[in-house]
CSV table of C-alpha atoms and ligand atoms in Angstrom, one decimal:
chain,number,residue,atom,x,y,z
A,1,MET,CA,0.2,0.2,0.0
A,2,SER,CA,1.5,3.5,-0.7
A,3,THR,CA,2.0,5.9,1.7
A,4,THR,CA,2.0,9.3,-0.2
A,5,VAL,CA,-1.4,10.1,1.4
A,6,PRO,CA,-3.2,8.9,4.7
A,7,PRO,CA,-5.0,5.7,5.7
A,8,SER,CA,-7.9,3.3,5.4
A,9,GLY,CA,-10.2,1.0,7.2
A,10,LEU,CA,-13.6,-0.7,7.6
A,11,ALA,CA,-16.2,-2.5,9.8
A,12,ALA,CA,-20.0,-3.3,9.7
A,13,PRO,CA,-22.5,-6.4,10.4
A,14,ALA,CA,-23.5,-8.5,7.4
A,15,PRO,CA,-25.8,-11.0,7.2
A,16,ALA,CA,-25.1,-14.6,8.0
A,17,GLU,CA,-24.0,-16.9,5.4
A,18,SER,CA,-24.4,-20.8,5.0
A,19,ALA,CA,-22.0,-23.5,5.9
A,20,GLU,CA,-22.2,-24.8,2.1
A,21,THR,CA,-20.7,-21.3,1.0
A,22,GLY,CA,-17.4,-21.9,3.2
A,23,THR,CA,-18.9,-18.8,5.7
A,24,GLY,CA,-20.3,-19.0,8.8
A,25,PRO,CA,-22.3,-16.6,11.3
A,26,ALA,CA,-20.9,-13.1,10.7
A,27,ALA,CA,-22.3,-10.9,13.6
A,28,THR,CA,-19.1,-8.7,13.0
A,29,ARG,CA,-18.8,-8.8,9.1
A,30,THR,CA,-17.6,-6.1,7.8
A,31,THR,CA,-19.1,-5.1,4.1
A,32,SER,CA,-17.4,-2.2,2.9
A,33,TRP,CA,-14.9,-3.9,1.1
A,34,GLY,CA,-17.5,-5.9,-0.6
A,35,ALA,CA,-18.3,-2.3,-2.7
A,36,ASP,CA,-18.4,-2.1,-6.3
A,37,PRO,CA,-14.8,-0.2,-6.5
A,38,TYR,CA,-12.8,-2.9,-4.7
A,39,ALA,CA,-14.5,-6.1,-6.8
A,40,ASN,CA,-14.4,-4.1,-9.6
A,41,ALA,CA,-10.6,-3.5,-9.3
A,42,LEU,CA,-10.1,-7.0,-8.3
A,43,ARG,CA,-11.8,-8.5,-11.4
A,44,THR,CA,-9.6,-5.8,-14.0
A,45,GLY,CA,-6.3,-6.5,-11.7
A,46,ARG,CA,-6.1,-2.5,-11.9
A,47,GLY,CA,-6.8,0.6,-10.1
A,48,PRO,CA,-7.0,3.3,-9.5
A,49,LEU,CA,-8.2,2.8,-6.3
A,50,PHE,CA,-8.1,4.5,-3.3
A,51,LEU,CA,-9.5,4.9,0.5
A,52,ARG,CA,-11.0,8.4,0.7
A,53,ARG,CA,-11.5,10.2,4.0
A,54,SER,CA,-14.8,12.8,4.2
A,55,ASP,CA,-12.2,15.5,3.5
A,56,GLY,CA,-11.3,14.3,0.3
A,57,TRP,CA,-7.8,13.2,1.6
A,58,LEU,CA,-6.8,10.0,-0.8
A,59,LEU,CA,-4.9,6.7,0.5
A,60,PRO,CA,-3.8,5.2,-3.4
A,61,LEU,CA,-4.0,1.1,-2.7
A,62,ASP,CA,-1.6,-0.8,-4.6
A,63,VAL,CA,-4.3,-3.1,-6.5
A,64,GLU,CA,-1.8,-4.1,-9.3
A,65,ARG,CA,1.1,-5.7,-7.1
A,66,TRP,CA,-1.8,-7.2,-5.0
A,67,CYS,CA,-2.9,-9.1,-8.2
A,68,SER,CA,0.7,-9.9,-9.1
A,69,ASP,CA,3.0,-12.5,-7.8
A,70,ALA,CA,4.7,-12.3,-4.2
A,71,GLY,CA,7.5,-9.8,-4.6
A,72,SER,CA,10.7,-10.2,-2.7
A,73,ALA,CA,9.5,-7.9,0.3
A,74,ASP,CA,6.3,-10.5,0.2
A,75,LEU,CA,8.8,-13.1,0.7
A,76,SER,CA,10.7,-11.6,3.6
A,77,ALA,CA,7.8,-12.0,5.4
A,78,LEU,CA,6.7,-15.5,4.1
A,79,HIS,CA,9.9,-17.0,4.6
A,80,ARG,CA,9.5,-16.3,8.6
A,81,CYS,CA,6.3,-17.9,8.6
A,82,GLU,CA,5.9,-20.7,11.3
A,83,GLY,CA,3.5,-23.5,11.1
A,84,PRO,CA,0.0,-23.5,9.7
A,85,VAL,CA,-0.3,-19.8,8.3
A,86,LEU,CA,-3.6,-17.6,8.3
A,87,ASP,CA,-3.9,-14.5,5.9
A,88,ILE,CA,-6.0,-12.0,7.5
A,89,GLY,CA,-7.6,-9.9,4.6
A,90,CYS,CA,-6.3,-12.5,2.0
A,91,GLY,CA,-7.2,-10.2,-1.2
A,92,PRO,CA,-6.6,-11.7,-4.3
A,93,GLY,CA,-4.6,-14.5,-3.0
A,94,ARG,CA,-1.1,-14.0,-4.0
A,95,LEU,CA,0.4,-14.9,-0.5
A,96,VAL,CA,-2.0,-17.5,0.5
A,97,ALA,CA,-1.3,-19.2,-3.0
A,98,GLU,CA,2.6,-18.4,-2.5
A,99,LEU,CA,2.5,-20.3,1.1
A,100,ALA,CA,0.8,-23.2,-0.1
A,101,SER,CA,3.7,-23.6,-3.1
A,102,LEU,CA,6.4,-23.0,0.1
A,103,GLY,CA,4.8,-26.1,1.5
A,104,HIS,CA,2.8,-24.3,4.0
A,105,ARG,CA,-0.7,-25.2,5.2
A,106,ALA,CA,-2.2,-21.7,4.5
A,107,LEU,CA,-5.6,-20.4,4.8
A,108,GLY,CA,-7.0,-17.2,3.4
A,109,ILE,CA,-10.2,-15.1,4.9
A,110,ASP,CA,-11.5,-12.1,3.5
A,111,VAL,CA,-15.0,-10.3,3.6
A,112,SER,CA,-14.9,-9.4,-0.2
A,113,GLU,CA,-16.5,-12.4,-2.3
A,114,THR,CA,-14.6,-11.1,-5.2
A,115,ALA,CA,-11.3,-11.6,-3.2
A,116,VAL,CA,-12.2,-15.2,-1.8
A,117,ALA,CA,-13.1,-16.2,-5.7
A,118,ARG,CA,-9.7,-14.9,-6.5
A,119,THR,CA,-7.7,-16.6,-4.1
A,120,ARG,CA,-9.4,-19.8,-4.7
A,121,GLY,CA,-8.7,-19.4,-8.2
A,122,LEU,CA,-5.1,-19.2,-7.7
A,123,GLY,CA,-5.5,-22.7,-5.9
A,124,GLY,CA,-5.5,-21.4,-2.4
A,125,ALA,CA,-7.7,-22.2,0.5
A,126,ALA,CA,-10.2,-19.2,1.3
A,127,LEU,CA,-13.2,-18.2,3.1
A,128,LEU,CA,-15.7,-15.2,3.2
A,129,ARG,CA,-15.3,-14.2,6.8
A,130,SER,CA,-14.4,-11.6,8.9
A,131,VAL,CA,-11.4,-12.0,11.2
A,132,PHE,CA,-13.9,-11.1,14.0
A,133,ASP,CA,-16.1,-14.0,13.2
A,134,PRO,CA,-15.8,-17.3,14.4
A,135,LEU,CA,-12.9,-19.0,12.5
A,136,PRO,CA,-11.3,-22.7,12.0
A,137,GLY,CA,-8.5,-23.5,14.3
A,138,GLU,CA,-8.8,-20.6,16.7
A,139,GLY,CA,-5.7,-20.8,19.1
A,140,ARG,CA,-3.9,-22.9,16.8
A,141,TRP,CA,-2.6,-21.2,14.1
A,142,GLY,CA,1.5,-21.0,14.1
A,143,THR,CA,1.5,-17.6,12.4
A,144,LEU,CA,-0.9,-14.9,11.2
A,145,LEU,CA,0.0,-12.2,8.4
A,146,LEU,CA,-1.6,-8.8,8.3
A,147,LEU,CA,0.0,-7.1,5.7
A,148,ASP,CA,-0.7,-4.7,2.6
A,149,GLY,CA,-1.9,-2.2,5.8
A,150,ASN,CA,-4.1,-4.7,7.3
A,151,ILE,CA,-3.2,-4.1,10.2
A,152,GLY,CA,-5.5,-1.0,9.7
A,153,ILE,CA,-8.5,-3.7,9.6
A,154,GLY,CA,-11.7,-2.7,12.3
A,155,GLY,CA,-9.7,1.0,12.7
A,156,ASP,CA,-8.0,-0.3,16.2
A,157,PRO,CA,-4.9,-2.0,15.9
A,158,ALA,CA,-5.4,-3.1,19.9
A,159,ALA,CA,-8.2,-4.9,19.6
A,160,LEU,CA,-6.9,-6.3,16.2
A,161,LEU,CA,-3.9,-7.8,18.6
A,162,ASP,CA,-6.0,-8.9,20.9
A,163,ARG,CA,-8.3,-10.7,18.3
A,164,ALA,CA,-4.7,-12.1,16.9
A,165,ALA,CA,-3.7,-13.5,20.3
A,166,ASP,CA,-6.7,-15.5,20.5
A,167,LEU,CA,-6.1,-17.0,17.1
A,168,LEU,CA,-2.2,-17.9,17.8
A,169,ALA,CA,-1.3,-21.0,18.9
A,170,VAL,CA,1.0,-20.9,22.2
A,171,GLY,CA,4.4,-19.3,21.0
A,172,GLY,CA,2.6,-18.3,17.6
A,173,LEU,CA,3.8,-15.4,15.4
A,174,LEU,CA,2.2,-12.6,14.1
A,175,ILE,CA,3.7,-10.7,11.0
A,176,ALA,CA,2.5,-7.3,10.4
A,177,GLU,CA,3.3,-4.4,7.7
A,178,THR,CA,3.3,-1.2,9.2
A,179,ALA,CA,3.2,2.1,7.8
A,180,PRO,CA,6.7,3.4,6.9
A,181,VAL,CA,6.4,6.8,8.7
A,182,ASP,CA,6.0,7.6,12.6
A,183,VAL,CA,2.2,7.6,12.5
A,184,ASP,CA,-0.8,6.3,14.8
A,185,GLU,CA,-4.4,7.1,13.5
A,186,ARG,CA,-7.5,6.3,13.3
A,187,VAL,CA,-10.1,7.4,10.7
A,188,ARG,CA,-13.3,6.5,8.5
A,189,VAL,CA,-13.0,6.2,4.8
A,190,ARG,CA,-14.8,5.0,2.1
A,191,LEU,CA,-13.4,3.2,-1.0
A,192,ASP,CA,-13.2,5.3,-4.2
A,193,ASP,CA,-12.3,4.7,-7.7
A,194,GLY,CA,-11.3,8.0,-8.4
A,195,ARG,CA,-14.4,9.1,-10.4
A,196,GLY,CA,-16.3,10.1,-7.4
A,197,GLY,CA,-14.6,13.1,-7.3
A,198,PRO,CA,-14.6,15.2,-3.8
A,199,GLU,CA,-17.0,13.5,-1.1
A,200,ALA,CA,-19.7,16.9,-1.1
A,201,SER,CA,-20.0,16.8,-5.2
A,202,ALA,CA,-20.2,13.2,-5.7
A,203,ALA,CA,-22.7,11.8,-7.5
A,204,PRO,CA,-25.1,10.2,-5.4
A,205,ALA,CA,-24.8,7.0,-7.6
A,206,ALA,CA,-20.9,7.0,-6.9
A,207,ARG,CA,-21.6,7.8,-3.4
A,208,GLU,CA,-23.5,4.6,-3.1
A,209,ALA,CA,-21.5,2.3,-4.6
A,210,ALA,CA,-18.6,3.2,-2.6
A,211,GLY,CA,-20.6,1.9,0.4
A,212,GLU,CA,-20.7,3.0,3.9
A,213,PRO,CA,-17.9,4.9,5.4
A,214,PHE,CA,-16.0,2.4,7.5
A,215,PRO,CA,-13.1,2.9,10.4
A,216,TRP,CA,-9.7,2.2,9.3
A,217,ALA,CA,-6.2,2.5,11.2
A,218,ARG,CA,-2.6,3.7,9.6
A,219,ILE,CA,0.1,2.9,12.3
A,220,GLY,CA,3.9,2.8,12.1
A,221,THR,CA,6.3,0.7,13.7
A,222,PRO,CA,7.0,2.6,16.7
A,223,ALA,CA,3.3,2.8,17.8
A,224,LEU,CA,2.5,-0.7,16.8
A,225,LEU,CA,5.4,-1.7,19.3
A,226,ARG,CA,3.7,0.4,21.7
A,227,HIS,CA,0.2,-1.2,21.5
A,228,ALA,CA,1.4,-4.5,21.0
A,229,GLY,CA,4.0,-4.3,24.4
A,230,ALA,CA,1.3,-3.1,26.3
A,231,GLY,CA,-0.8,-6.1,25.4
A,232,GLY,CA,2.1,-8.3,26.4
A,233,TRP,CA,3.6,-8.8,22.8
A,234,ARG,CA,7.3,-9.6,22.5
A,235,THR,CA,9.2,-8.6,19.6
A,236,ALA,CA,10.6,-11.0,17.6
A,237,ASP,CA,11.9,-9.0,14.6
A,238,GLN,CA,11.4,-5.9,12.6
A,239,TRP,CA,13.1,-5.1,9.1
A,240,GLY,CA,12.4,-3.5,5.8
A,241,ALA,CA,12.5,-4.7,2.2
A,242,GLU,CA,11.5,-2.3,-1.0
A,243,GLY,CA,10.5,0.6,1.0
A,244,ARG,CA,7.9,-1.6,2.9
A,245,THR,CA,8.2,-2.2,6.7
A,246,PHE,CA,7.2,-5.2,8.9
A,247,VAL,CA,7.4,-6.2,12.2
A,248,SER,CA,7.1,-9.7,14.1
A,249,LEU,CA,5.5,-10.5,17.3
A,250,ARG,CA,5.1,-13.3,19.5
A,251,ARG,CA,1.7,-13.9,20.9
A,252,PRO,CA,1.7,-12.7,24.9
A,253,VAL,CA,0.8,-15.8,27.4
A,254,ARG,CA,-2.3,-15.2,28.7
A,255,GLU,CA,-6.0,-16.9,29.1
A,256,ARG,CA,-8.1,-17.1,25.9
A,257,SER,CA,-11.3,-14.8,26.3
A,258,ALA,CA,-14.8,-16.4,27.1
A,259,ARG,CA,-15.9,-15.0,23.9
A,260,THR,CA,-13.3,-16.4,21.9
A,261,SER,CA,-14.0,-19.8,23.5
A,262,SER,CA,-17.8,-20.1,22.9
A,263,GLN,CA,-17.0,-18.8,19.3
A,264,SER,CA,-14.7,-21.6,18.9
A,265,ALA,CA,-17.0,-24.1,20.1
A,266,GLU,CA,-19.8,-22.2,18.4
A,267,SER,CA,-17.7,-22.4,15.2
A,268,ALA,CA,-16.3,-26.1,15.2
A,269,LYS,CA,-20.3,-27.0,15.3
A,270,SER,CA,-21.7,-24.8,12.5
A,271,THR,CA,-18.6,-25.5,10.1
A,272,PRO,CA,-18.1,-29.1,9.7
A,273,GLU,CA,-17.0,-29.3,6.3
A,274,ILE,CA,-14.4,-26.8,6.9
A,275,SER,CA,-12.5,-28.7,9.6
A,276,SER,CA,-10.0,-29.9,7.2
A,277,GLN,CA,-8.5,-26.3,7.2
A,278,LEU,CA,-8.2,-26.5,10.6
A,279,PRO,CA,-4.5,-26.2,11.6
A,280,LYS,CA,-2.8,-29.6,12.9
B,1,SAM,C1,-5.8,-3.2,2.6
B,1,SAM,S1,-6.1,-4.7,1.1
B,1,SAM,C2,-5.3,-5.9,1.4
B,1,SAM,C3,-5.2,-6.6,0.4
B,1,SAM,C4,-4.6,-8.2,0.4
B,1,SAM,N1,-3.1,-8.4,1.7
B,1,SAM,C5,-3.8,-8.7,-0.6
B,1,SAM,O1,-2.6,-9.4,-0.8
B,1,SAM,O2,-4.3,-8.4,-1.9
B,1,SAM,C6,-7.4,-5.2,2.8
B,1,SAM,C7,-8.0,-6.2,2.8
B,1,SAM,O3,-8.6,-6.6,3.9
B,1,SAM,C8,-10.1,-7.3,3.8
B,1,SAM,N2,-10.8,-7.0,4.9
B,1,SAM,C9,-11.4,-6.0,5.5
B,1,SAM,N3,-11.7,-6.3,6.2
B,1,SAM,C10,-11.8,-7.4,6.8
B,1,SAM,C11,-11.9,-8.0,8.1
B,1,SAM,N4,-12.9,-7.7,8.9
B,1,SAM,N5,-11.9,-9.4,8.1
B,1,SAM,C12,-11.2,-10.1,7.0
B,1,SAM,N6,-10.7,-9.4,6.1
B,1,SAM,C13,-11.0,-7.9,5.9
B,1,SAM,C14,-10.7,-6.4,2.9
B,1,SAM,O4,-11.7,-7.1,2.0
B,1,SAM,C15,-9.2,-6.3,1.8
B,1,SAM,O5,-9.1,-7.8,0.7
């Protein structure tokens, strides 16, 4: 994700989906990334695509890179993965596909149907699911990926770290890409293909296609390490590649939340057909 302009985000409930579609209860499903501009960009493999704040500030999204093969910066993260890998916000699936070719058990999750379809089209395993929904293998993943700005999902990095701790096995690794500047901000944004113009003057149809504004966060390494330290995470590594910056963190040792335990049980009951994707 380019950082020449500001942040990005998302979150809003969506309808429950059936087990047949490989999805589950969606109490906290975010729908905004299911909006037309993102789906269209993934279908063509091209931008322009932005996250737009109501004041017009734009964060360009690197659709072309997401729709290409994994590059050397991606590989610098993937080579650090341990055990079964959950790619949170997998987009069109280049990382899931590359992980599979490296011999990892890997599952992508995403709230965009088009992203999940593209990931499956590359031969990767993917579920239409929010990270805040019940997920297979809670508490057993070896590595979680939050790349391409996905630490911004939900607009609250501390809450996302908390959720990540519930998903990881004891000693598990979270690999997150950070903004390559010292920033810690939360904003509300919409997806924008650049045709809408400034929010106030955008045609109603363009505003509707972009969906509701949703929360997003942008966070640099120093701020992420502060949040992580406060939550008991241990820094495993920090590095940069091709102008992108990454951090890996070890899961804090703590009791799982009651919410997650009951969600896991519910997930196990309601989605038996995806049990083959549970990490071993
Ligand atoms: C900034 S893009 C990253 C793209 C992706 N990493 C790639 O390789 O193409 C954010 C992605 O996260 C997904 N996403 C947003 N909110 C999510 C959530 N709550 N749970 C799972 N995925 C989510 C979006 O649909 C989108 O594909």
